[in-house]
PDB file of C-alpha atoms in Angstrom:
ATOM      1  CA  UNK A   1     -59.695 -41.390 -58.243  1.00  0.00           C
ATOM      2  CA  UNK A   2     -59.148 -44.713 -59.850  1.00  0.00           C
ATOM      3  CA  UNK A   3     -62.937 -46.855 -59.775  1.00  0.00           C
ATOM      4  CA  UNK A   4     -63.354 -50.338 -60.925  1.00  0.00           C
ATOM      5  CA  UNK A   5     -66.760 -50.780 -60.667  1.00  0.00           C
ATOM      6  CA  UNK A   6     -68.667 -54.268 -61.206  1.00  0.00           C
ATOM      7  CA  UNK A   7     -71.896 -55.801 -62.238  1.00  0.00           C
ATOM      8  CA  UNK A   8     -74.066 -56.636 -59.891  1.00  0.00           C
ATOM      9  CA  UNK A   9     -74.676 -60.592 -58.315  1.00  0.00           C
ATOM     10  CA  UNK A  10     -75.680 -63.322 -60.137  1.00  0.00           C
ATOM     11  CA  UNK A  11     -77.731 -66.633 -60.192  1.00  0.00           C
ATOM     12  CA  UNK A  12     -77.350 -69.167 -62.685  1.00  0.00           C
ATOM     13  CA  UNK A  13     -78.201 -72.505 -63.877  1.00  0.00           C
ATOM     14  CA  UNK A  14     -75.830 -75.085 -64.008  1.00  0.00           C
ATOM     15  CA  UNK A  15     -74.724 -75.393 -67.851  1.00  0.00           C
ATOM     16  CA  UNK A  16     -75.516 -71.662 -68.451  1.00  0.00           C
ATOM     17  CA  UNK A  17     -72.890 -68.562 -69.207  1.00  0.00           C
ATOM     18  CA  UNK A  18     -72.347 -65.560 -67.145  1.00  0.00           C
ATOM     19  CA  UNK A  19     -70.909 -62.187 -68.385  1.00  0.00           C
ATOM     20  CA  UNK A  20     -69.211 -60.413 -65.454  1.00  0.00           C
ATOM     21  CA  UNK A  21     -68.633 -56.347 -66.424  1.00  0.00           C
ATOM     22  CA  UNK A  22     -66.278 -54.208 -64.976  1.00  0.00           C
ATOM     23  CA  UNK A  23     -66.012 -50.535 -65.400  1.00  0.00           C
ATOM     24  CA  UNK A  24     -62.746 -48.874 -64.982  1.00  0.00           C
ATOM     25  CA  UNK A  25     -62.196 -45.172 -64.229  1.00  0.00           C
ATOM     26  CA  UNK A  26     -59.972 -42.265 -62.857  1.00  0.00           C
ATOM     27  CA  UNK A  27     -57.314 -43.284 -65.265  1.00  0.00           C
ATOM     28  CA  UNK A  28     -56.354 -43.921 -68.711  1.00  0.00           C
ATOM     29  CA  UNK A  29     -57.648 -47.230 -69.779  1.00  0.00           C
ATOM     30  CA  UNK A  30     -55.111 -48.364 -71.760  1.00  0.00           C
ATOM     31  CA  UNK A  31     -52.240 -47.969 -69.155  1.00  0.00           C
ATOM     32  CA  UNK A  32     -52.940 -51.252 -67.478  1.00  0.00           C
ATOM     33  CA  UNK A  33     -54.044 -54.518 -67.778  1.00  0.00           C
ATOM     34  CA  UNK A  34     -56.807 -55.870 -66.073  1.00  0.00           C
ATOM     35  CA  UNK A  35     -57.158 -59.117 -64.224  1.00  0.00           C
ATOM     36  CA  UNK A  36     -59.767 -61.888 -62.856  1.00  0.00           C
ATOM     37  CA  UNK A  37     -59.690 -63.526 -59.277  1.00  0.00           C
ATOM     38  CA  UNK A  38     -61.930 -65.078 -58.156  1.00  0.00           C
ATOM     39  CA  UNK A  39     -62.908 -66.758 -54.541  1.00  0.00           C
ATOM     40  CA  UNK A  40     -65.234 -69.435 -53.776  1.00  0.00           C
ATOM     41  CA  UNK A  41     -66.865 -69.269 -50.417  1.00  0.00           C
ATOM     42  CA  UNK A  42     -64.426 -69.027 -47.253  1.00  0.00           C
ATOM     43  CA  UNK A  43     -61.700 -70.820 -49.781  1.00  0.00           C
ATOM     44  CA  UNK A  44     -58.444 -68.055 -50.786  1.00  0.00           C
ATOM     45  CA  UNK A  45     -57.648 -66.346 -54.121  1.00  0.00           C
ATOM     46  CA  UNK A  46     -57.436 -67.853 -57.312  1.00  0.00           C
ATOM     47  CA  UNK A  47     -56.326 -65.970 -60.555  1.00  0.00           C
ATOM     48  CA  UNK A  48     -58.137 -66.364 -63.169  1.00  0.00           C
ATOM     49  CA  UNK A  49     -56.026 -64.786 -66.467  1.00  0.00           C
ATOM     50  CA  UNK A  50     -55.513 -61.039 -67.465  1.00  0.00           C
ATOM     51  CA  UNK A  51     -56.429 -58.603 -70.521  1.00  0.00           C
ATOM     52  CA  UNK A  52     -54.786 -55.864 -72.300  1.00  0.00           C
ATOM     53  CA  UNK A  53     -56.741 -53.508 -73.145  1.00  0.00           C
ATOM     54  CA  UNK A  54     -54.877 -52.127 -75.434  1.00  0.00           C
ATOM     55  CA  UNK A  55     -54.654 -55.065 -78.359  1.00  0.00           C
ATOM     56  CA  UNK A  56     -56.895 -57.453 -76.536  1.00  0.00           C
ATOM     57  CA  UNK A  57     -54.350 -59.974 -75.479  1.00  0.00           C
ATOM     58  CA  UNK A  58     -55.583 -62.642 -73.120  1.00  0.00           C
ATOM     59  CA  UNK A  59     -53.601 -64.851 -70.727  1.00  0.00           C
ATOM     60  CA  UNK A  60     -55.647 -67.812 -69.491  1.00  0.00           C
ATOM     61  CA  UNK A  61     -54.780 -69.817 -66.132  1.00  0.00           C
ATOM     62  CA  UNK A  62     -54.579 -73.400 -67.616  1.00  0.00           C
ATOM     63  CA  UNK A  63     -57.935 -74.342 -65.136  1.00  0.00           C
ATOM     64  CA  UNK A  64     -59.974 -71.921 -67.034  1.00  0.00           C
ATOM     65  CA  UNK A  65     -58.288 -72.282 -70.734  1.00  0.00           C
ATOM     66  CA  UNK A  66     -60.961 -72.785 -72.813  1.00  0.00           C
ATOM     67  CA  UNK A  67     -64.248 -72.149 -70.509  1.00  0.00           C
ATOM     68  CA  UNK A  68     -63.653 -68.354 -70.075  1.00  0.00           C
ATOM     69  CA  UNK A  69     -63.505 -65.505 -72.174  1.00  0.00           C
ATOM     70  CA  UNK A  70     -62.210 -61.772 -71.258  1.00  0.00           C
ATOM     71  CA  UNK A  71     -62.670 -59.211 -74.002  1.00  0.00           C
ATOM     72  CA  UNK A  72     -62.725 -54.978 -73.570  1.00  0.00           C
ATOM     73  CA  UNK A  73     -64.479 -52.524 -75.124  1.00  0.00           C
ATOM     74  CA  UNK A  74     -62.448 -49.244 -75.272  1.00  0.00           C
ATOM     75  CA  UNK A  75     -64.978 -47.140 -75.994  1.00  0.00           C
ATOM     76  CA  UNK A  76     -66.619 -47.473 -72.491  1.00  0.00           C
ATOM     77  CA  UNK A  77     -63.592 -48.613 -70.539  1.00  0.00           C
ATOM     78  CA  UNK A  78     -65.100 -51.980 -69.372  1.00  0.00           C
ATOM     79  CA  UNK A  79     -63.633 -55.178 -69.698  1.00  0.00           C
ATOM     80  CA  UNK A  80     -65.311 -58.247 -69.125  1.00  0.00           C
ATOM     81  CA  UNK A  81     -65.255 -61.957 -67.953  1.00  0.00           C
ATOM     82  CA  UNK A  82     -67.404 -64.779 -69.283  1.00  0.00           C
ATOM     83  CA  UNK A  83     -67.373 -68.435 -67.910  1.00  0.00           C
ATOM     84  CA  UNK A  84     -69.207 -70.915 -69.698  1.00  0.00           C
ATOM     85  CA  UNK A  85     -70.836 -74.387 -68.853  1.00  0.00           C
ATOM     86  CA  UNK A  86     -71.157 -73.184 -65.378  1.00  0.00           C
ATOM     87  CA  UNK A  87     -70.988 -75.646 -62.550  1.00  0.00           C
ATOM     88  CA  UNK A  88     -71.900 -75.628 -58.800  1.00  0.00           C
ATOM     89  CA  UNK A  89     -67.324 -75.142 -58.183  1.00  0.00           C
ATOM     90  CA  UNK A  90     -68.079 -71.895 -59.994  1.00  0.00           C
ATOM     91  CA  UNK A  91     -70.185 -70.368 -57.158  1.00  0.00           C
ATOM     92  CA  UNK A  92     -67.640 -67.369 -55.977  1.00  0.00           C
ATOM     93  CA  UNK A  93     -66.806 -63.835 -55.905  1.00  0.00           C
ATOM     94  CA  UNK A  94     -65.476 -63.007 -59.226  1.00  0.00           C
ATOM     95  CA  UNK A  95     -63.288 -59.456 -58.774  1.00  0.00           C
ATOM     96  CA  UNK A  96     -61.358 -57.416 -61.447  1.00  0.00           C
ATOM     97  CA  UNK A  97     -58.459 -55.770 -60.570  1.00  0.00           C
ATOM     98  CA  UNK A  98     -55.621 -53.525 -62.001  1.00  0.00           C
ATOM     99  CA  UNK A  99     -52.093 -54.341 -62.713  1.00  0.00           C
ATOM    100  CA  UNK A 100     -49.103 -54.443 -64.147  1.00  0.00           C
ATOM    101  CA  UNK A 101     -46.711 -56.518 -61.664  1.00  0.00           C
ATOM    102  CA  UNK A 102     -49.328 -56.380 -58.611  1.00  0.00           C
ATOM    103  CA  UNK A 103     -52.968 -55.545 -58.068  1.00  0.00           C
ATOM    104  CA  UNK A 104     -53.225 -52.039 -57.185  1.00  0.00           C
ATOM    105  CA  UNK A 105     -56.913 -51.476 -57.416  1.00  0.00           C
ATOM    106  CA  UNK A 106     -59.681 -54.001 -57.250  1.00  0.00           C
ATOM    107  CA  UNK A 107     -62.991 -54.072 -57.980  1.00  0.00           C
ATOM    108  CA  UNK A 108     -65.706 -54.317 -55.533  1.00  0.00           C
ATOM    109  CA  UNK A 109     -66.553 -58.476 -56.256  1.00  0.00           C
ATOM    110  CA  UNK A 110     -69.753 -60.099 -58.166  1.00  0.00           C
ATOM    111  CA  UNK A 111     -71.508 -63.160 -56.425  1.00  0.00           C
ATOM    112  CA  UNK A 112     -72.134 -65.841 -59.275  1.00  0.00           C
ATOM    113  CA  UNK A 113     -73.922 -68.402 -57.379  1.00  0.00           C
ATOM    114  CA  UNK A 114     -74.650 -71.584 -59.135  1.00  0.00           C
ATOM    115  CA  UNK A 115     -77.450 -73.809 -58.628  1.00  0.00           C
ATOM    116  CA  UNK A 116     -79.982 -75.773 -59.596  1.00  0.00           C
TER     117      UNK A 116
ATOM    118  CA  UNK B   1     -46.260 -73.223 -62.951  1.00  0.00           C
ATOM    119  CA  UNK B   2     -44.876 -71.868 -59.853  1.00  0.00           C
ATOM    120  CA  UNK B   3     -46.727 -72.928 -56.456  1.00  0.00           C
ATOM    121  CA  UNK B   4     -47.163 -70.760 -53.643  1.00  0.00           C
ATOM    122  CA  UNK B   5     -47.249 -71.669 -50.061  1.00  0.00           C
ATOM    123  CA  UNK B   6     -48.030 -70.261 -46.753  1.00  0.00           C
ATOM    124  CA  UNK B   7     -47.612 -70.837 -43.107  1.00  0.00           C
ATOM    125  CA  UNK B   8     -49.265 -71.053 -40.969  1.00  0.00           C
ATOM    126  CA  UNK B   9     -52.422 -71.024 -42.399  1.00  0.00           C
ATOM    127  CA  UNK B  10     -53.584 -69.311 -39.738  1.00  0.00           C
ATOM    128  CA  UNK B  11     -52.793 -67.996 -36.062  1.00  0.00           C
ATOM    129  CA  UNK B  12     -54.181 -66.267 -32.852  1.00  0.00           C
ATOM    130  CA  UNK B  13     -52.142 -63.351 -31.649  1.00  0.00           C
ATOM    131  CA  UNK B  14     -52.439 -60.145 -29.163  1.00  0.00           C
ATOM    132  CA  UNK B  15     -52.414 -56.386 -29.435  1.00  0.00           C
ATOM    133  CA  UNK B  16     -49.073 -55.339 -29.501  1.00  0.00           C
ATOM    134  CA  UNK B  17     -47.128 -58.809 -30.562  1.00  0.00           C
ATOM    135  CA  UNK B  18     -44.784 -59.273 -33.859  1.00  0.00           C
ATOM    136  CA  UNK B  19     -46.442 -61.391 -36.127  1.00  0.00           C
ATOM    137  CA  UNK B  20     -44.568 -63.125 -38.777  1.00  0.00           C
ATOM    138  CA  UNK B  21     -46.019 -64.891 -41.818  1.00  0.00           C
ATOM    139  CA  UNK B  22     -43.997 -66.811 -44.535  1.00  0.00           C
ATOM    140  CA  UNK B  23     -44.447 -67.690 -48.272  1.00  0.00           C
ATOM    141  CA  UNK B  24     -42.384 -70.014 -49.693  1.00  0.00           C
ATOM    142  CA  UNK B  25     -42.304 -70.904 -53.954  1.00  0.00           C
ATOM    143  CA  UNK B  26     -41.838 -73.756 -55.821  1.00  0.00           C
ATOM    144  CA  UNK B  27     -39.085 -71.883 -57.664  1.00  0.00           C
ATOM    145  CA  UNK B  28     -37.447 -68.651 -57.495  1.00  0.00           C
ATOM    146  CA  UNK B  29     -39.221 -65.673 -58.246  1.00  0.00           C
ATOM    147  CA  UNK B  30     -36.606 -63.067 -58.064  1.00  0.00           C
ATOM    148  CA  UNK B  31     -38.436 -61.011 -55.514  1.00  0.00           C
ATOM    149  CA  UNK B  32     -41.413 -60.650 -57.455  1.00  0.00           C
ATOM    150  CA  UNK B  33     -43.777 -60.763 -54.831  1.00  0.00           C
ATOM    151  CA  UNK B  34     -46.444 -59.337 -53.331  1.00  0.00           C
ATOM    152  CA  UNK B  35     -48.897 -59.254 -49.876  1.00  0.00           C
ATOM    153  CA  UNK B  36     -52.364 -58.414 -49.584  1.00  0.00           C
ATOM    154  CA  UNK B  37     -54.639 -58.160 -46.684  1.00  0.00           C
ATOM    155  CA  UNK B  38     -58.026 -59.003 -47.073  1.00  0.00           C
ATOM    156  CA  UNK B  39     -60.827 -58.389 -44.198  1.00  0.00           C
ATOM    157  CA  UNK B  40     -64.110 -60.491 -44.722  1.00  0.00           C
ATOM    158  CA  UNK B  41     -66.585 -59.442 -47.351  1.00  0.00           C
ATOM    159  CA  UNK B  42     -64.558 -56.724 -48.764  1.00  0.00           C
ATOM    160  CA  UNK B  43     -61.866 -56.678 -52.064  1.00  0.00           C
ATOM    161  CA  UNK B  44     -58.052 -57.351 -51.042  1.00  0.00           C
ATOM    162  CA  UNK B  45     -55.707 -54.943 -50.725  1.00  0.00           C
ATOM    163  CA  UNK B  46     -52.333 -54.632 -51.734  1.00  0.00           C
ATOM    164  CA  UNK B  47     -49.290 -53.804 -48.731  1.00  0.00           C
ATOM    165  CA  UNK B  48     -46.141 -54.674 -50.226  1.00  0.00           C
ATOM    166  CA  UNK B  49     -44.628 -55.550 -54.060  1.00  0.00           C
ATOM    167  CA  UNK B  50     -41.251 -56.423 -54.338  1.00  0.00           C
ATOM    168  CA  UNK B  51     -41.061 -58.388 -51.697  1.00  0.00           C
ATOM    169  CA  UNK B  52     -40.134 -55.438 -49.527  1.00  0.00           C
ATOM    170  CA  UNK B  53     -42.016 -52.282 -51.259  1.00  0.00           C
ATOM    171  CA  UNK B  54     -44.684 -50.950 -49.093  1.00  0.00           C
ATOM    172  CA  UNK B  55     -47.613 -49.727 -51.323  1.00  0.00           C
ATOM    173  CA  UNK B  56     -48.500 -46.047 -50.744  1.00  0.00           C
ATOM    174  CA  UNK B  57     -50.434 -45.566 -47.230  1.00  0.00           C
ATOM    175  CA  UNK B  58     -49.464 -48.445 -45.795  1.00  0.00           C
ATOM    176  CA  UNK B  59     -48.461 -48.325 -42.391  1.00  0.00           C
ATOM    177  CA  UNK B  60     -44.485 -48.716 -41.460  1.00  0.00           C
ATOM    178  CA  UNK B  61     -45.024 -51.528 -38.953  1.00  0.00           C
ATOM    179  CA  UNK B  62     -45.657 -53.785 -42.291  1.00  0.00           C
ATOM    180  CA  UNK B  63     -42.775 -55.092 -43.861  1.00  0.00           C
ATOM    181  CA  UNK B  64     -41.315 -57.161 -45.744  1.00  0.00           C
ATOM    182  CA  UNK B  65     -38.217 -59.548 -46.745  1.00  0.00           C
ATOM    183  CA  UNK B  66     -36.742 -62.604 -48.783  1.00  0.00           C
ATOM    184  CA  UNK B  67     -34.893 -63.428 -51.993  1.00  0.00           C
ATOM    185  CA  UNK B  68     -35.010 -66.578 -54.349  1.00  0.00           C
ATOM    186  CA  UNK B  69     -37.671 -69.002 -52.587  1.00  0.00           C
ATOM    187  CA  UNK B  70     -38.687 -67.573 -49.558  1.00  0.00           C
ATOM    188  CA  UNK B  71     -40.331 -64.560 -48.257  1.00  0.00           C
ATOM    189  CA  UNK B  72     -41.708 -63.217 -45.024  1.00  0.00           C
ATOM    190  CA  UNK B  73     -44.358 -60.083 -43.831  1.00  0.00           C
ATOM    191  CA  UNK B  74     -43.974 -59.222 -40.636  1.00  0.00           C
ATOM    192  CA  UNK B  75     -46.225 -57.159 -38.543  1.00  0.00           C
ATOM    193  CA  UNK B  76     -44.010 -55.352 -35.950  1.00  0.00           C
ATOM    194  CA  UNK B  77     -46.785 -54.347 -33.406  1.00  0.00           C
ATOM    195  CA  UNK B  78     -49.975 -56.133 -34.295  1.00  0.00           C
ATOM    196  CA  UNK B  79     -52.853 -53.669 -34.368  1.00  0.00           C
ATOM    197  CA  UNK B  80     -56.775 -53.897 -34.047  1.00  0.00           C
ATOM    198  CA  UNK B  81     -57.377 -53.177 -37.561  1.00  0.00           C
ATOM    199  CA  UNK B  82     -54.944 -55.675 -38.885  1.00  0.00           C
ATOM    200  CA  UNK B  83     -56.388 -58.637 -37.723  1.00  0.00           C
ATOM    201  CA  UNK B  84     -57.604 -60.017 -41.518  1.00  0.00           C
ATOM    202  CA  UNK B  85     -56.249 -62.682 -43.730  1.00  0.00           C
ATOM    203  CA  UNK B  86     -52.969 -62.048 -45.526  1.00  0.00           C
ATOM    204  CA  UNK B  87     -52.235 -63.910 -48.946  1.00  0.00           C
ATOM    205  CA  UNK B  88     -48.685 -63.615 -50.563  1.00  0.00           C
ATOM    206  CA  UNK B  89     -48.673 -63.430 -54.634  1.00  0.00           C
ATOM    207  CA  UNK B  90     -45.913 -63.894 -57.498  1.00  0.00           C
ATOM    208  CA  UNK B  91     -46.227 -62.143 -60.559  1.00  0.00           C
ATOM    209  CA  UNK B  92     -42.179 -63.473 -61.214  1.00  0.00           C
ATOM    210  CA  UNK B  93     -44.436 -65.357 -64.350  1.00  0.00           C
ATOM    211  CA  UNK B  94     -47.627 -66.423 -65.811  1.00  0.00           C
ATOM    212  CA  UNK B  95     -50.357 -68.075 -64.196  1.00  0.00           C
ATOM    213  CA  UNK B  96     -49.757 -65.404 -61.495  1.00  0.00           C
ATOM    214  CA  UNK B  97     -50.451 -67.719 -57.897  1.00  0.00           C
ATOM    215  CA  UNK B  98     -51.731 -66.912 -54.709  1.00  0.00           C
ATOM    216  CA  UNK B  99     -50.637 -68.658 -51.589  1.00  0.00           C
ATOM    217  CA  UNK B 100     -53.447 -70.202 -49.583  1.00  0.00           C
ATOM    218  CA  UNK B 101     -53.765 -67.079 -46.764  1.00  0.00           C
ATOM    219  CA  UNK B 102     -53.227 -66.946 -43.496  1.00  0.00           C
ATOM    220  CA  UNK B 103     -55.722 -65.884 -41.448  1.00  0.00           C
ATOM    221  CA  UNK B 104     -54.384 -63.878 -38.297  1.00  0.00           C
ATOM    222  CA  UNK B 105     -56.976 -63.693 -35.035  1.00  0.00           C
ATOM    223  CA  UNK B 106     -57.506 -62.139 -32.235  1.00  0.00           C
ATOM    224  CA  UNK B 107     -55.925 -63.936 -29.303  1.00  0.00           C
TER     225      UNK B 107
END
């Protein structure tokens, strides 16, 4: 069965970096990209960009051009999500999820809380 | 970029009613659109793409409807289990956009 399986929570500094992983499974990698939501505390869903894994190719939403990174690694079917200069907004659930044209399978969410 | 907006943001309703729920963009989006329903602490999860698609196991008393601008979910016989927040998504381009949710409760 398809898994997307995250990293556990996080608590960071404000300023720091956080690397968000997410394992996929139960299907062939390469099929479909994979996508970033994320959800600050009783606020809705915001997405975040998307990666192919196939070449790489990123799409960044314009709020997070430039202060996140998503790469892959093929060889363990994980992609993941880094956010730089972290602020105290940043505090959310951070969730991967499967696509093509919709979200089929999401992850199980990573707290990044982020605080002084 | 295309905006997404829902009413109402949220609403009390009984066992048994018809609930409807609209999502209106800032442009068309040819029917590229999706709902999710999200209960609290747990991932979303997809009902309907297409507007009007319902996703595999998704009950029949979900649906869904619209073309160009505006959509609508309707629940035709509001069940204890679907009382959750419901967010409406177009994938018609890039940034993909979420409408704010609407959060249905129990009357």
């Amino acid at each position: 069965q398809v898994q997307l399986v995250q990293s556990g929570a996080e608590v960071k500094k404000p300023g720091a970096s956080v690397k968000v992983s997410c394992k996929a499974s139960g299907y062939t990698f390469t099929t479909y990209y994979l996508h970033w939501v994320r959800q600050a505390p009783g606020q809705g869903l915001e997405w975040m960009g998307m990666i192919n894994p196939t070449g790489g190719n990123t799409t960044y939403a314009q709020n997070f051009q430039g202060r996140v990174t998503m790469t892959r690694d093929t060889s363990t079917n994980t992609v993941y999500m880094e956010v730089n200069s972290l602020r105290s907004e940043d505090t959310a659930v951070y969730y991967c999820a499967r696509g093509i044209i919709t979200l089929d399978y999401w992850g199980q969410g990573t707290l990044v809380t982020v605080s002084s | 970029d295309i905006q997404m907006t829902q009413s109402p943001s949220s609403l009390s309703a009984s066992i048994g009613d018809r609930v409807t729920i609209t999502c209106r963009a800032s442009q068309g989006i040819s029917n590229s659109l999706a709902w999710y329903q999200q209960k609290p602490g747990k991932a979303p999860k997809l009902l309907l793409y297409a507007a009007s698609r319902l996703d595999s196991g998704v009950p029949s008393r979900f649906s869904g409807s619209g073309s160009g601008t505006d959509y609508t979910l309707i629940i035709s016989s509001l069940q204890p289990e679907d009382f959750a927040t419901y967010y409406c998504q177009q994938y018609y381009n890039t940034p993909w956009a979420f409408g704010q949710g609407t959060r249905v409760e129990i009357k």
